[in-house]
Each structure stands twice: as C-alpha cells, then as structure tokens.
Amino acid sequence: MRVSGLLYPFSNSTAFKVEALLENGQLHIHYGENRAAKCALDALTLSTSIPGVPVQATLPSGERFVPNDPNFVWPGRASPTSIASLERHTMVILSALILTPLLIYALLFKVVPASAVWLVEYVPESVVDTMGQQSMYVIEESFLSPSELPLGTQQQVHTLWKDALKALDLSDDQYQLSIYDSEHFGANAFALPHGQIVLTDDLIEALKDNPSAIRAVLLHEIGHVERKHSIRLAAQAFAGTIAMSFIFGDMEGIVELLIGSGNVVMGAQFSQEMEWEADQFALDRLAHLGHSNDDFAQALQRLQSLTHDNEAPSQTAPKWLEYLSTHPSLEERIKHAQSYQTD
Amino acid sequence: MDFANSPVQSGPHTPKLVRFSGNSRDFFGIWIVNLLLSIATLGIYSAWATVRTKQYFYNNTSIDGHRFEYLATPIQILTGRVIAALLLVAYMFCIHYFPIVGAALAISLTFLAPWFINQSFKFNMRMTRFRNIRFSFNGSYGGAFKVFVLLPILSVFTLYLLMPWVLKKIDEYLCNNIQFGDKPFATTLSTSTYFSAAVTTLLCSLVAIPLVLGGVFAVGGTLAGSSQVLFILIPAYFACIYLLKAIYQAMIRNHIFNSTSIDQVAELHSDLSPAKFAVVEVTNILAIAATLGFAYPWAKVRKAKILASASALTMLAGADNVFDTLDNAESSLGDEAATLFDIDVSLT
Ligand SMILES: [Zn+2]
C-alpha cells in the first residue's frame, strides 16, 4: 500500500512530499537525495486519533510522517472503541445530545445542592456569625429604619418570641428578634444565618389581631436558621461556581452566561425548596407545641390578601412581593399548611 | 516517486494562505461527546476534552499544507487545573471568611500574576509545533511585571488615557519574546494605531449603545415586568460588547500581524475586515444564546475559518533551516525546572 503525505526529518523545518510504502508490516519512506527512513509498523508511535485529523506516525529514528488523508487508518491499529470512533458515531452523538442537558440538570439541581449540604457541616460557627453580621449590617444600612410601632405592640411580639424560644428549648444567646420599619421589604420577615430574625412593622401590623399567626411566622424563620439555609445557599453558589468553571472552563463568555442563568434558576429553585422545609419546620413545631397548623395558614392567607389589595391583576410585582419571588406560590403553601397532618 | 526527492519548496516571496480545514459536523461530534464525558466525570475528563479540541483546531489550521500541532498531554492540563482550582477555592474562602488574609493574598497574587502569565505563555508556546519545530516564549519576570502590573497601575493615574499605549506595550512584550525554533519574532507596533483603534471603538460604542438601548425600550415598553426586559437587555448588552470587542480586535490583529516577522523565516499578514468580523462575532453569540449553547461548535468553526482566511505568510529564504532548540536542551538544569512547572495553571 502506498500512502502520500509529508515527511519531517528530526528537529528541522525542512519537509518532503513523499509516498510511504507499507509492505509486510514495514514502513519505507524515501526522501531527499538518497535518504530513507524505515521501520516496522509496530514500532511507530501514532498520534491520538481525532475525527477530521490525520493520524501521524513518528519513527523511532525521529522522523515524522503525516498522511494527507485525514481518514487514513494505519493497518492493524484501528480500535473500534476509541474516543474518536464515539465522536464519529451518529447514534452516540444523538444520545450525547439528549444526555448532556439531562446531566447538566442533574449536576446543577442534584449534585451541587447535595455537596452544599455536605459542605455546610464543615463551616465553623465563627464564620457563620461573621457572615450573618456582615449581611445584617448591609441590609440595615440600606433598607431598614427603626420601628415606628408603639412600644406595647413590640413588647407583645417579644413576649411571643421568648415563649416560643423557651418552648422549643432554644437559647436566646443564639437567637435574637429585631423589629424594623422597611419600605423596601413591606410586610416581610427574614432570618440571618447567625440567628437574627427580623420582622417588619407592616407584617406585625397585618397580623396584630392574630398573635398565633405571628408565632407561626417566627417558627418559619427559626426553621431557616435551624436548617442552616443561608449557609447552604452560599455553599451552593460556591460549589456551583467551582464545578462550572472546572467543567466548562474552555468555553467562551456566552456559555458562562448561559450556565450562569442556569445557576440563577437553580438558586431560585433551591430557595423554594428551603421555603418548603421552613414551612414544614413551622408546622411540625406548631403541632409539637400544641398549636394549630391553621395559625400558619392564616398568616399566609393574610399575606395573600395584602397582595391582592395592593396589586393590579397583571403580573407586575409590587416591591414587597419580592418576599414571594424566590418562594413557592402562596396558594400552594396555604393548601399545604391547611392539609398538614402530624405523622 | 520522482516528486519525493526534493524538499517542499517554500516558494520565497509568494504569500502562503492560512487554511482552516475543520468543519462543524466533525467538531460537533467531538464537542458533544467530550462535554458529556466531562460532566459525567465531574470535570476530570475536561482535560482530555481540552486537548482533543485544541488538537482538532491546531491540526486543521495549515499554512501551505503544513499543519500546526498541539503537544500538551491531558495529565499536564489536569494538573494545572487542579492547582488552579485549589488556589481559587483557597482564595475565595479567604476573601469570604478571613478578609485580612484575603487582602494579603490578593496583594501577593498581584506579584505572582506576571509569573503565572509567563508560565502559561511558555507552556502554550512549547506545546505548539509547526513543521516539526516548536515555539517558545522567553519573557522575563521583570518584563511581565512592568507591562502587566506597573504600566496598568500608572495608566489609572492618567484616567486610563494611556491605556492604549499600555496595551501596545503588552502586545509588544508578548510578540517579541516568542521564538520559532531558534528564530525570534520581531514586532514593532505603532502607538498611534492603538489610539486610533481605541477611538474608533469608542465612536462605534457611541452609535451602537443608544441604538440598542432605543431598541430595547421600544420593545420593552410593551412588556409588563422588569424581569422580561432583562431577557432582552442582557443579550443586547452582550451583543454590544462582542461587537465593540470584535471591531477593536480586528484592527489590532491586522496591525500586529502586519508588523511581525520571524527572523529569516516569514512575514505575517492579516487583512481581517473589522465590520465582517464584528458581524460574525455578534451573529455567533446570538446563535449560541438562541440555541442554548448548541450552536457553539458551529460558531467556533466559523470564527476559525474567517480568521484563517484573513491571514497569510510570506516565506523567506531561511524557512527550511530552522532548528528546534528545545529538544537539544532537554537535559539541561533550566529545563528540568521548566518541566516541573510544565503545566498551564489556569482554568481555561
Ligand atoms: Zn422563608
């Protein structure tokens, strides 16, 4: 068999157009004036096979032969299971086309969250405190102002809070309650990783005739802290970034953007999951403390009615509705709270 | 076999065209199969994927029938990536949790960066071969520190007015330290071209940004939610960035190529049309975004083709007499150290 190609002598930029002769397991190449290279086919070092790229052979004496035909197969060296044959195989390509999105989904929504849960266990207490205090500082500076509620009302909420803590056997070193006025958050409540829980004036105002509902909201927020949700969110963003840059390191900006939006969707999805967890926590504890699961349902219903009062029927979200954006729909949550049964 | 008896004539003084012979069908298969394997192995295989992708693109780029080659092994890439990932984790961890240690680390990174940049260039040049000759990069720490750290900091004090000059200095540093075998590259760049490229890009941005913003608001006015506007605004923003980047890059690439020669071996040429390149870049990213990434192989091949077809080389008399310096020095002590760090510490 004759194969045309280019021959490069050792360590030199000269090149020769040659025809290689493959015969009886031997390779013969004549080049230049009276120069020849030959060796057994088995002794050749072949380059990795890649679709559309000719497989080059390096002789033990240092010469290199590059066939012109990218599809040329060296006799006795074809391996049907190489990566290159997978890359050429239409069925493999088609199944990769389906499997890849599925795997990306599994990675973003299953593996990364799971590793976040695992990572959380290794975050030291002091780090949690620093994180919480720093975020609280930023939030307080930008969005919160001192509460304008009468001291009596505030006192009532604090009493509720202390009773709840005592009943749950939680120390008030670890948990603090603050009440703030906030135009930005509207009727809202949130928890910081180090155990600080914030209720807004509007929320207390909306639930003031129903202290049990306020307690239910407090329990929901305690659930976030107990389950280390903020740390998990941070750990997950962290794990997501590392995993993505490791796997998609080669791609250009736009792909990162696509992956980034996947990450955002994952974040929202994940935080919805956390809301369910916190809801579940609140409902469990309500039952445990001998209160009704309806307390929580009523709190949610009140929030829902606030939404409908303030809002045009369009999809436009008023500012305080951000409470919901990373949350499951209120309707579902109410339904879930109402149908709660202790097991 | 008559034709075999003489060396391939390099045909002095006739420009040789650069050709890219890859196609999107082949590369799509390579890309999707390697992506799947990378994900399935949680990123381990990505080193193999990188090497295969680079080999595909290097080998399919040829000048006068001679193909480029990429020589790095997956293990070298993997080692570099693991180190880079560990550094990144340590860095992010410190920044997040120990701000003071993080700040100290950031400062020491400023001093390490020139070394990393040099190392990466050295690695990538050593791993590139053409006509049996490897490239090399001989930049010094001092030289890299000057252009990558000192000058950019100085340009801040001039309100970035000197930035085009700094970019010129960076490109000069990089080009003039490359060697093809034993033959050095020589590049003399003109500051005025860098300034005019910057001004042209700036003028284009003055036209493009209001146009895009106007378009977005015309469409956005009919949409209710602010989140929906973002879906248009973000791609529009990226399209703008790519447009401006492409215009600037095309002008600078032409200038660098046309001012560069390899001593006695070749002169480089490039006549990339900025407008055409910008159109290719913008339609590429829009296609990638619209297909959720699946157009990536097509876009990458398309870009490689337009870049290759805009480039050419004039071979000089010495083209056949270049010697590979790296093979001979393999056992020297300096090279031992180089092989120890024969990794590209980077995630990309
Ligand atoms: Zn919640």
XYZ file of C-alpha atoms and ligand atoms in Angstrom:
692
model
C 0.000 0.000 0.000
C 1.216 3.498 -0.852
C 0.239 6.484 1.251
C 1.056 10.031 0.239
C 1.915 12.596 2.844
C 4.594 14.840 4.298
C 7.814 13.714 5.937
C 9.546 15.854 8.517
C 13.121 14.915 9.414
C 14.099 15.120 13.077
C 14.238 18.628 14.613
C 14.377 20.568 11.415
C 11.825 22.599 9.487
C 12.539 21.013 6.112
C 9.680 18.947 4.772
C 9.408 16.452 1.950
C 6.384 15.396 -0.049
C 6.643 11.633 -0.039
C 4.843 8.442 -0.750
C 5.225 5.959 2.047
C 5.330 2.296 1.212
C 3.574 -0.026 3.641
C 4.515 -3.630 3.000
C 4.896 -6.800 5.082
C 4.491 -4.930 8.331
C 7.243 -2.482 7.363
C 7.192 1.223 6.553
C 9.609 2.543 3.889
C 9.958 6.193 3.024
C 12.480 7.561 0.531
C 13.143 11.266 0.668
C 15.669 13.862 -0.375
C 18.650 12.608 -2.229
C 19.197 9.013 -1.225
C 17.760 9.416 2.229
C 15.420 6.808 3.578
C 13.531 6.051 6.719
C 12.216 2.654 7.566
C 10.921 0.695 10.488
C 8.396 -1.937 11.489
C 4.793 -0.721 11.612
C 4.570 -1.917 15.218
C 7.438 0.386 16.189
C 5.648 3.558 15.053
C 4.359 5.978 17.657
C 0.969 7.168 16.442
C -0.737 10.407 17.426
C -4.161 10.329 19.072
C -6.958 9.720 16.629
C -9.385 12.611 16.261
C -12.137 12.865 13.631
C -11.013 15.007 10.709
C -7.346 14.932 11.747
C -4.804 12.589 10.125
C -3.043 10.189 12.476
C 0.692 10.972 12.333
C 3.417 8.427 12.813
C 6.744 9.110 14.498
C 9.556 6.699 13.663
C 11.990 5.527 16.336
C 14.687 7.446 14.443
C 12.801 10.718 14.950
C 11.253 11.339 11.530
C 7.585 12.140 11.427
C 5.167 11.161 8.665
C 1.813 12.941 8.224
C -0.599 11.290 5.760
C -2.563 13.683 3.558
C -5.811 11.800 4.045
C -7.410 12.629 7.411
C -9.326 9.353 7.280
C -6.309 7.125 6.689
C -6.235 4.215 9.140
C -2.879 2.629 9.992
C -3.071 -1.104 9.333
C -3.511 -3.126 12.493
C -4.018 -0.010 14.594
C -7.762 0.601 14.199
C -9.532 0.340 17.511
C -13.323 0.272 17.291
C -13.794 1.529 20.853
C -11.621 4.639 20.725
C -12.985 8.021 21.730
C -12.618 9.105 18.098
C -14.997 6.410 16.937
C -17.523 7.578 19.536
C -17.102 11.137 18.302
C -17.896 9.985 14.756
C -20.801 7.744 15.646
C -24.147 9.365 14.829
C -26.084 7.408 17.453
C -23.553 8.288 20.136
C -23.724 11.962 19.149
C -27.519 11.912 19.276
C -27.613 10.262 22.655
C -24.979 12.679 23.951
C -27.217 15.458 22.705
C -30.021 14.210 24.949
C -27.907 13.058 27.873
C -25.840 16.233 28.195
C -28.719 18.567 29.123
C -30.049 15.907 31.485
C -26.676 15.585 33.168
C -26.228 19.359 33.408
C -29.635 19.468 35.050
C -28.718 16.682 37.454
C -25.441 18.371 38.246
C -26.931 21.801 38.891
C -30.021 20.648 40.724
C -28.899 17.488 42.477
C -25.138 17.097 42.807
C -24.304 20.713 43.607
C -27.083 21.110 46.227
C -26.117 17.782 47.767
C -22.497 18.813 48.019
C -23.646 22.124 49.500
C -25.485 20.249 52.232
C -22.317 18.284 52.865
C -20.139 21.417 52.818
C -22.362 23.214 55.335
C -21.384 20.740 58.023
C -17.794 21.962 57.768
C -18.474 25.690 58.055
C -17.306 26.813 61.518
C -19.660 28.678 63.842
C -17.490 31.825 63.831
C -17.720 32.056 60.065
C -21.499 31.795 60.251
C -21.552 34.660 62.767
C -19.333 36.899 60.657
C -21.387 36.198 57.553
C -24.651 36.947 59.332
C -23.408 40.109 60.998
C -21.941 41.465 57.792
C -25.109 40.878 55.779
C -27.235 42.338 58.578
C -25.064 45.436 58.578
C -25.549 45.915 54.844
C -29.307 45.268 54.966
C -29.780 47.552 57.955
C -27.871 50.405 56.343
C -29.720 50.160 53.051
C -33.260 49.018 53.694
C -34.252 49.247 57.351
C -35.229 52.071 59.671
C -36.198 51.956 63.369
C -39.609 50.527 64.112
C -42.474 53.004 64.425
C -44.801 50.612 66.206
C -45.965 51.500 69.727
C -43.698 50.008 72.378
C -46.594 47.947 73.709
C -47.076 46.128 70.404
C -43.353 45.474 70.122
C -43.351 44.152 73.686
C -46.151 41.724 72.837
C -44.218 40.328 69.908
C -41.087 39.956 72.029
C -43.066 38.069 74.664
C -44.413 35.732 71.994
C -40.859 35.237 70.768
C -39.434 34.460 74.228
C -42.183 31.957 74.909
C -41.595 30.262 71.594
C -37.861 30.022 72.199
C -38.400 28.577 75.662
C -40.914 26.068 74.379
C -38.509 24.978 71.646
C -35.595 24.756 74.043
C -33.534 27.258 72.078
C -31.158 29.646 73.813
C -31.676 33.381 73.459
C -27.910 33.754 73.111
C -28.211 32.219 69.719
C -31.487 33.775 68.626
C -32.381 37.445 68.616
C -35.514 39.144 67.310
C -35.463 42.645 65.825
C -38.343 44.720 64.572
C -37.753 47.329 61.879
C -39.725 49.556 59.613
C -38.904 48.949 55.972
C -40.373 50.478 52.897
C -38.315 48.164 50.752
C -39.432 44.886 52.273
C -43.041 45.811 53.094
C -44.794 43.079 55.087
C -41.968 40.625 55.476
C -39.835 38.566 57.773
C -36.378 37.144 57.270
C -33.715 35.238 59.106
C -29.939 35.648 59.093
C -27.596 32.701 59.449
C -26.360 33.633 62.927
C -29.878 33.527 64.356
C -31.062 37.085 63.992
C -34.677 37.247 62.873
C -36.224 40.423 61.540
C -39.935 41.241 61.396
C -41.157 44.374 59.663
C -43.717 46.813 61.056
C -46.048 46.117 58.137
C -46.085 42.399 58.864
C -46.866 42.890 62.556
C -49.494 45.466 61.597
C -51.121 42.990 59.240
C -51.166 40.197 61.813
C -51.638 42.212 65.003
C -55.094 40.801 65.756
C -53.733 37.283 65.413
C -50.658 36.702 67.635
C -50.729 32.967 66.866
C -50.085 33.776 63.237
C -47.075 35.906 64.211
C -45.749 32.983 66.223
C -46.181 30.737 63.188
C -44.159 33.186 61.065
C -41.441 33.266 63.744
C -41.286 29.482 63.716
C -40.915 29.507 59.940
C -37.934 31.871 60.241
C -36.392 29.813 63.042
C -36.707 26.876 60.637
C -34.482 28.705 58.158
C -31.798 29.198 60.809
C -32.045 25.693 62.269
C -31.678 24.138 58.823
C -28.747 26.495 58.007
C -30.419 27.659 54.833
C -28.371 30.817 54.139
C -25.100 28.974 54.579
C -26.349 26.280 52.268
C -27.262 28.864 49.667
C -23.777 30.389 49.877
C -22.090 26.977 49.842
C -24.136 26.034 46.830
C -23.263 29.163 44.864
C -19.664 28.433 45.757
C -19.804 24.757 44.758
C -21.712 25.686 41.605
C -19.074 28.203 40.537
C -16.226 25.770 41.114
C -17.950 22.881 39.349
C -18.959 25.006 36.389
C -15.565 26.590 35.855
C -13.945 23.182 36.140
C -16.213 21.525 33.612
C -16.898 24.378 31.226
C -13.542 26.060 31.674
C -12.853 26.025 27.960
C -15.845 27.827 26.730
C -16.202 31.459 25.998
C -18.113 34.192 27.792
C -21.530 33.494 26.361
C -21.602 29.912 27.537
C -20.673 31.092 31.004
C -23.634 33.436 30.784
C -25.932 30.545 29.877
C -24.552 28.455 32.692
C -24.815 31.477 34.974
C -28.525 31.795 34.217
C -28.857 28.089 34.946
C -27.244 28.823 38.275
C -29.759 31.597 38.972
C -32.681 29.326 38.162
C -31.124 26.718 40.403
C -30.770 29.292 43.180
C -34.454 30.208 42.987
C -35.467 26.575 42.802
C -33.306 25.801 45.751
C -34.677 28.623 47.810
C -38.223 27.424 47.080
C -37.203 24.066 48.434
C -35.919 25.789 51.549
C -39.238 27.563 51.979
C -40.967 24.206 51.978
C -38.501 22.982 54.553
C -39.053 26.018 56.757
C -42.831 25.671 56.356
C -42.566 22.059 57.356
C -40.462 23.033 60.357
C -43.033 25.631 61.441
C -45.931 23.188 61.054
C -44.102 20.418 62.935
C -43.257 22.730 65.806
C -46.741 24.187 65.947
C -48.109 20.698 66.331
C -45.414 19.816 68.820
C -46.228 22.863 70.973
C -49.911 22.119 70.837
C -50.888 24.896 68.459
C -52.924 24.621 65.327
C -51.428 24.278 61.871
C -54.119 26.749 60.893
C -52.112 29.542 62.575
C -49.588 29.369 59.789
C -52.242 29.022 57.094
C -53.888 32.166 58.454
C -50.608 34.099 58.391
C -50.114 33.140 54.755
C -53.708 33.974 53.897
C -53.322 37.404 55.389
C -50.217 37.982 53.310
C -52.094 36.817 50.266
C -54.962 39.208 50.847
C -52.414 42.012 51.194
C -51.065 41.088 47.796
C -54.471 41.268 46.216
C -55.295 44.590 47.806
C -52.159 46.292 46.642
C -51.875 44.856 43.253
C -53.301 45.326 39.824
C -54.408 41.996 38.315
C -51.376 41.980 35.995
C -48.206 40.097 36.703
C -46.394 43.217 37.877
C -44.755 42.583 41.196
C -45.031 45.336 43.772
C -41.860 45.882 45.722
C -42.712 43.862 48.768
C -43.774 40.910 46.660
C -40.110 40.050 46.444
C -40.965 38.048 49.519
C -42.596 35.668 47.091
C -40.322 35.706 44.107
C -37.982 33.074 45.470
C -40.862 31.454 47.288
C -43.401 28.865 46.169
C -46.835 30.233 45.348
C -48.769 31.311 48.413
C -51.803 29.335 47.349
C -49.872 26.092 47.362
C -48.295 26.901 50.686
C -51.673 27.694 52.232
C -53.103 24.470 50.907
C -50.137 22.593 52.304
C -50.466 24.267 55.711
C -54.193 23.558 55.900
C -53.856 19.929 54.965
C -50.963 19.346 57.360
C -51.247 16.218 59.417
C -48.923 15.070 62.164
C -47.388 11.783 61.417
C 8.224 8.668 -6.816
C 10.068 11.409 -8.610
C 8.454 14.211 -6.730
C 9.672 12.775 -3.452
C 13.249 13.587 -4.000
C 13.303 17.278 -3.368
C 12.279 19.210 -0.271
C 8.953 21.019 -0.412
C 9.801 24.392 -1.892
C 8.782 27.195 0.345
C 8.498 29.500 -2.642
C 10.026 32.675 -1.257
C 8.083 35.930 -1.540
C 4.755 34.441 -2.548
C 2.325 34.822 0.339
C 1.019 31.468 1.561
C -2.554 31.417 2.685
C -3.559 30.067 6.049
C -6.279 27.487 5.743
C -8.711 26.069 8.273
C -9.974 22.679 7.145
C -12.213 21.770 10.094
C -15.978 21.543 9.753
C -18.807 21.968 12.216
C -20.117 18.438 11.742
C -16.875 16.812 12.896
C -16.380 19.300 15.687
C -19.955 18.979 16.901
C -19.390 15.270 17.488
C -16.115 15.910 19.277
C -17.630 18.684 21.362
C -20.820 16.985 22.498
C -19.188 13.622 23.284
C -16.383 15.300 25.234
C -18.811 17.580 27.054
C -20.871 14.588 28.105
C -17.789 12.738 29.334
C -16.568 15.861 31.161
C -19.812 16.238 33.053
C -20.142 12.535 33.742
C -16.656 12.503 35.286
C -17.310 15.716 37.237
C -14.770 17.643 35.226
C -11.857 15.209 35.293
C -12.253 14.393 31.625
C -12.352 18.085 30.710
C -8.550 17.981 30.458
C -8.822 15.343 27.731
C -11.599 17.363 26.120
C -9.388 20.450 26.067
C -6.514 18.592 24.469
C -8.723 16.986 21.832
C -10.386 20.283 20.990
C -7.043 22.063 20.695
C -5.618 19.240 18.610
C -8.613 19.439 16.308
C -8.210 23.180 15.788
C -4.399 23.208 15.585
C -4.197 20.266 13.206
C -6.838 21.709 10.952
C -5.003 25.002 10.690
C -2.393 24.736 8.000
C -0.077 27.003 6.096
C 0.958 25.785 2.690
C -0.102 22.237 3.572
C 1.765 22.096 6.884
C -0.456 21.545 9.885
C 0.029 23.062 13.335
C 0.220 20.644 16.245
C -0.740 20.827 19.889
C 1.529 18.684 22.022
C 0.302 19.012 25.626
C -0.865 15.866 27.362
C -4.163 15.720 29.257
C -2.320 14.999 32.508
C -0.398 18.265 32.219
C -3.653 20.141 31.677
C -5.365 18.298 34.519
C -2.552 19.010 36.982
C -2.623 22.694 36.076
C -6.371 22.803 36.525
C -6.367 21.062 39.880
C -3.751 23.519 41.144
C -5.709 26.465 39.763
C -8.957 25.164 41.275
C -7.311 24.689 44.686
C -5.875 28.213 44.523
C -9.282 29.561 43.561
C -11.005 27.733 46.417
C -8.394 28.942 48.907
C -8.687 32.473 47.561
C -12.496 32.581 47.600
C -12.526 31.018 51.039
C -10.136 33.620 52.424
C -11.872 36.579 50.767
C -15.173 35.377 52.199
C -14.208 34.334 55.652
C -10.849 35.906 56.519
C -10.873 39.292 54.815
C -7.415 40.292 56.107
C -5.730 37.105 54.925
C -7.690 37.520 51.703
C -6.331 41.029 51.189
C -2.776 39.831 51.817
C -3.389 37.045 49.320
C -4.746 39.495 46.758
C -1.584 41.595 47.069
C 0.707 38.592 46.760
C -1.329 37.467 43.734
C -0.543 40.789 42.094
C 3.111 39.906 42.408
C 2.584 36.302 41.337
C 0.421 37.163 38.331
C 3.331 38.098 35.997
C 4.975 34.777 36.805
C 1.768 32.868 36.083
C 1.250 34.732 32.819
C 4.812 33.984 31.690
C 4.450 30.368 32.719
C 1.241 29.994 30.801
C 2.728 31.529 27.660
C 5.844 29.411 27.961
C 3.745 26.300 28.289
C 1.436 27.099 25.408
C 4.303 28.036 23.106
C 6.316 24.911 23.955
C 3.229 22.859 23.205
C 2.760 24.366 19.750
C 4.625 22.815 16.849
C 4.769 23.702 13.196
C 6.861 21.904 10.579
C 8.478 19.864 13.328
C 9.655 22.997 15.151
C 8.315 24.061 18.482
C 7.636 27.633 19.525
C 8.981 29.055 22.769
C 8.483 32.089 24.944
C 11.328 33.824 26.720
C 9.634 36.593 28.693
C 11.268 37.571 31.978
C 9.526 38.247 35.284
C 10.681 41.871 35.192
C 9.317 42.403 31.701
C 5.964 40.868 32.571
C 5.735 42.781 35.849
C 6.325 46.032 34.005
C 3.637 45.562 31.342
C 1.012 43.646 33.330
C 1.253 45.379 36.725
C 3.272 48.591 36.685
C 2.023 50.241 33.497
C -1.694 49.469 34.079
C -1.412 50.968 37.583
C 0.305 54.039 36.139
C -2.398 54.406 33.493
C -5.007 54.705 36.262
C -3.373 57.992 37.227
C -3.858 59.244 33.694
C -7.565 58.345 33.886
C -6.858 55.413 31.540
C -5.864 57.800 28.777
C -2.602 55.918 28.420
C -4.349 52.540 28.300
C -3.969 52.049 24.518
C -0.231 52.643 24.920
C -0.145 50.096 27.759
C -1.958 47.569 25.569
C 0.600 48.186 22.864
C 3.399 47.567 25.360
C 1.741 44.298 26.429
C 1.419 43.071 22.848
C 4.995 44.076 22.080
C 6.236 42.245 25.149
C 4.337 39.088 24.193
C 5.250 39.055 20.489
C 8.909 39.938 20.850
C 9.508 37.118 23.294
C 8.205 34.378 21.039
C 10.638 32.194 19.151
C 10.004 29.714 16.378
C 12.726 27.138 16.944
C 15.914 29.172 17.035
C 14.403 32.134 15.161
C 12.954 35.042 17.171
C 9.815 37.004 16.324
C 10.275 40.707 15.739
C 7.398 43.133 16.142
C 7.391 46.906 16.106
C 3.987 48.325 16.902
C 2.791 51.863 16.460
C 1.170 53.692 19.348
C -0.989 55.762 17.033
C -2.684 52.639 15.630
C -3.649 51.597 19.164
C -5.052 55.032 19.894
C -6.983 55.167 16.651
C -8.370 51.656 17.291
C -9.487 52.784 20.740
C -11.062 55.960 19.367
C -12.830 54.054 16.572
C -14.215 51.575 19.096
C -15.338 54.437 21.296
C -17.090 56.132 18.360
C -18.784 52.856 17.447
C -19.979 52.480 21.022
C -21.491 55.976 20.855
C -23.556 54.806 17.891
C -24.242 51.233 18.976
C -25.257 51.711 22.600
C -28.041 54.280 22.021
C -29.306 52.191 19.103
C -29.507 49.042 21.201
C -30.975 50.845 24.209
C -33.552 52.507 21.959
C -34.472 49.144 20.502
C -34.770 47.571 23.915
C -37.028 50.319 25.204
C -39.161 50.235 22.080
C -39.732 46.521 22.662
C -39.589 46.769 26.445
C -42.354 49.391 26.529
C -44.838 46.736 25.529
C -43.678 44.300 28.172
C -45.046 44.428 31.656
C -42.434 43.089 34.011
C -38.950 44.390 34.548
C -37.702 40.809 34.574
C -38.861 40.338 30.983
C -36.921 43.394 29.825
C -33.813 41.816 31.324
C -34.220 38.878 28.959
C -33.677 41.278 26.075
C -31.321 43.670 27.802
C -28.731 41.080 28.800
C -28.296 39.537 25.327
C -28.318 43.055 23.843
C -25.612 44.071 26.290
C -23.510 41.071 25.350
C -24.073 41.631 21.634
C -22.832 45.202 22.103
C -19.732 44.098 23.994
C -18.918 41.480 21.360
C -19.474 43.961 18.571
C -17.084 46.523 20.043
C -14.552 43.896 21.061
C -14.560 42.423 17.555
C -14.009 45.802 15.904
C -11.085 46.574 18.198
C -9.592 43.089 17.943
C -9.745 43.030 14.153
C -7.907 46.330 13.844
C -5.259 45.350 16.389
C -4.815 41.872 14.927
C -4.206 43.302 11.465
C -1.684 45.735 12.865
C 0.187 43.121 14.919
C 0.344 40.590 12.091
C 1.428 43.127 9.517
C 4.180 44.413 11.814
C 5.565 40.997 12.712
C 8.220 38.895 11.082
C 10.095 35.793 12.085
C 13.791 36.396 11.522
C 14.723 34.998 8.060
C 11.701 32.711 8.093
C 8.493 34.550 7.353
C 6.490 37.736 7.348
C 2.954 37.681 8.711
C -0.043 39.335 7.075
C -3.625 39.871 8.122
C -6.451 41.711 6.392
C -9.398 40.976 8.632
C -12.298 43.315 7.922
C -13.488 44.739 11.258
C -17.071 45.042 10.011
C -17.184 41.467 8.735
C -15.549 40.101 11.879
C -17.987 42.043 14.069
C -20.941 40.616 12.153
C -19.557 37.084 12.577
C -18.931 37.550 16.294
C -22.338 39.085 17.033
C -24.324 36.555 14.997
C -22.251 33.809 16.626
C -23.157 34.781 20.160
C -26.789 35.390 19.270
C -26.930 31.928 17.671
C -25.306 30.374 20.735
C -27.727 32.133 23.067
C -30.761 31.235 20.949
C -29.796 27.549 20.781
C -28.901 27.398 24.486
C -25.278 26.696 23.618
C -25.728 24.053 20.932
C -24.527 26.335 18.156
C -21.174 26.657 19.929
C -19.268 24.193 17.661
C -20.647 25.830 14.543
C -19.714 29.290 15.845
C -16.214 28.255 16.823
C -15.507 26.672 13.445
C -16.965 29.680 11.662
C -14.704 32.015 13.601
C -11.619 29.874 12.961
C -12.411 29.920 9.237
C -12.744 33.675 8.964
C -9.564 34.219 10.993
C -7.594 31.754 8.880
C -8.825 33.136 5.573
C -7.775 36.642 6.609
C -4.205 35.552 7.354
C -1.207 34.846 5.175
C 2.541 34.319 5.424
C 5.368 35.267 3.133
C 8.040 32.632 3.456
C 11.620 33.893 3.443
C 14.707 32.047 2.347
C 15.520 30.607 5.767
C 12.187 28.842 6.257
C 13.687 25.410 5.676
C 16.609 25.919 8.012
C 15.023 26.382 11.390
C 16.197 24.125 14.185
C 14.283 23.046 17.203
C 16.157 24.351 20.237
C 14.014 22.621 22.801
C 14.914 19.043 22.003
C 18.632 19.637 22.354
C 18.340 21.367 25.708
C 16.115 18.694 27.197
C 18.613 17.590 29.837
C 19.856 20.975 30.986
C 19.093 22.057 34.525
C 16.985 25.030 33.486
C 14.783 22.710 31.541
C 14.365 20.357 34.479
C 12.805 23.222 36.370
C 10.689 24.056 33.356
C 9.317 20.531 33.113
C 8.462 20.600 36.798
C 6.201 23.535 36.009
C 5.241 22.218 32.611
C 1.652 22.837 33.314
C -0.654 25.637 32.440
C -2.014 26.832 35.770
C -5.333 28.076 34.516
C -8.925 27.030 34.449
C -9.440 27.996 30.853
Zn -38.993 31.753 54.427
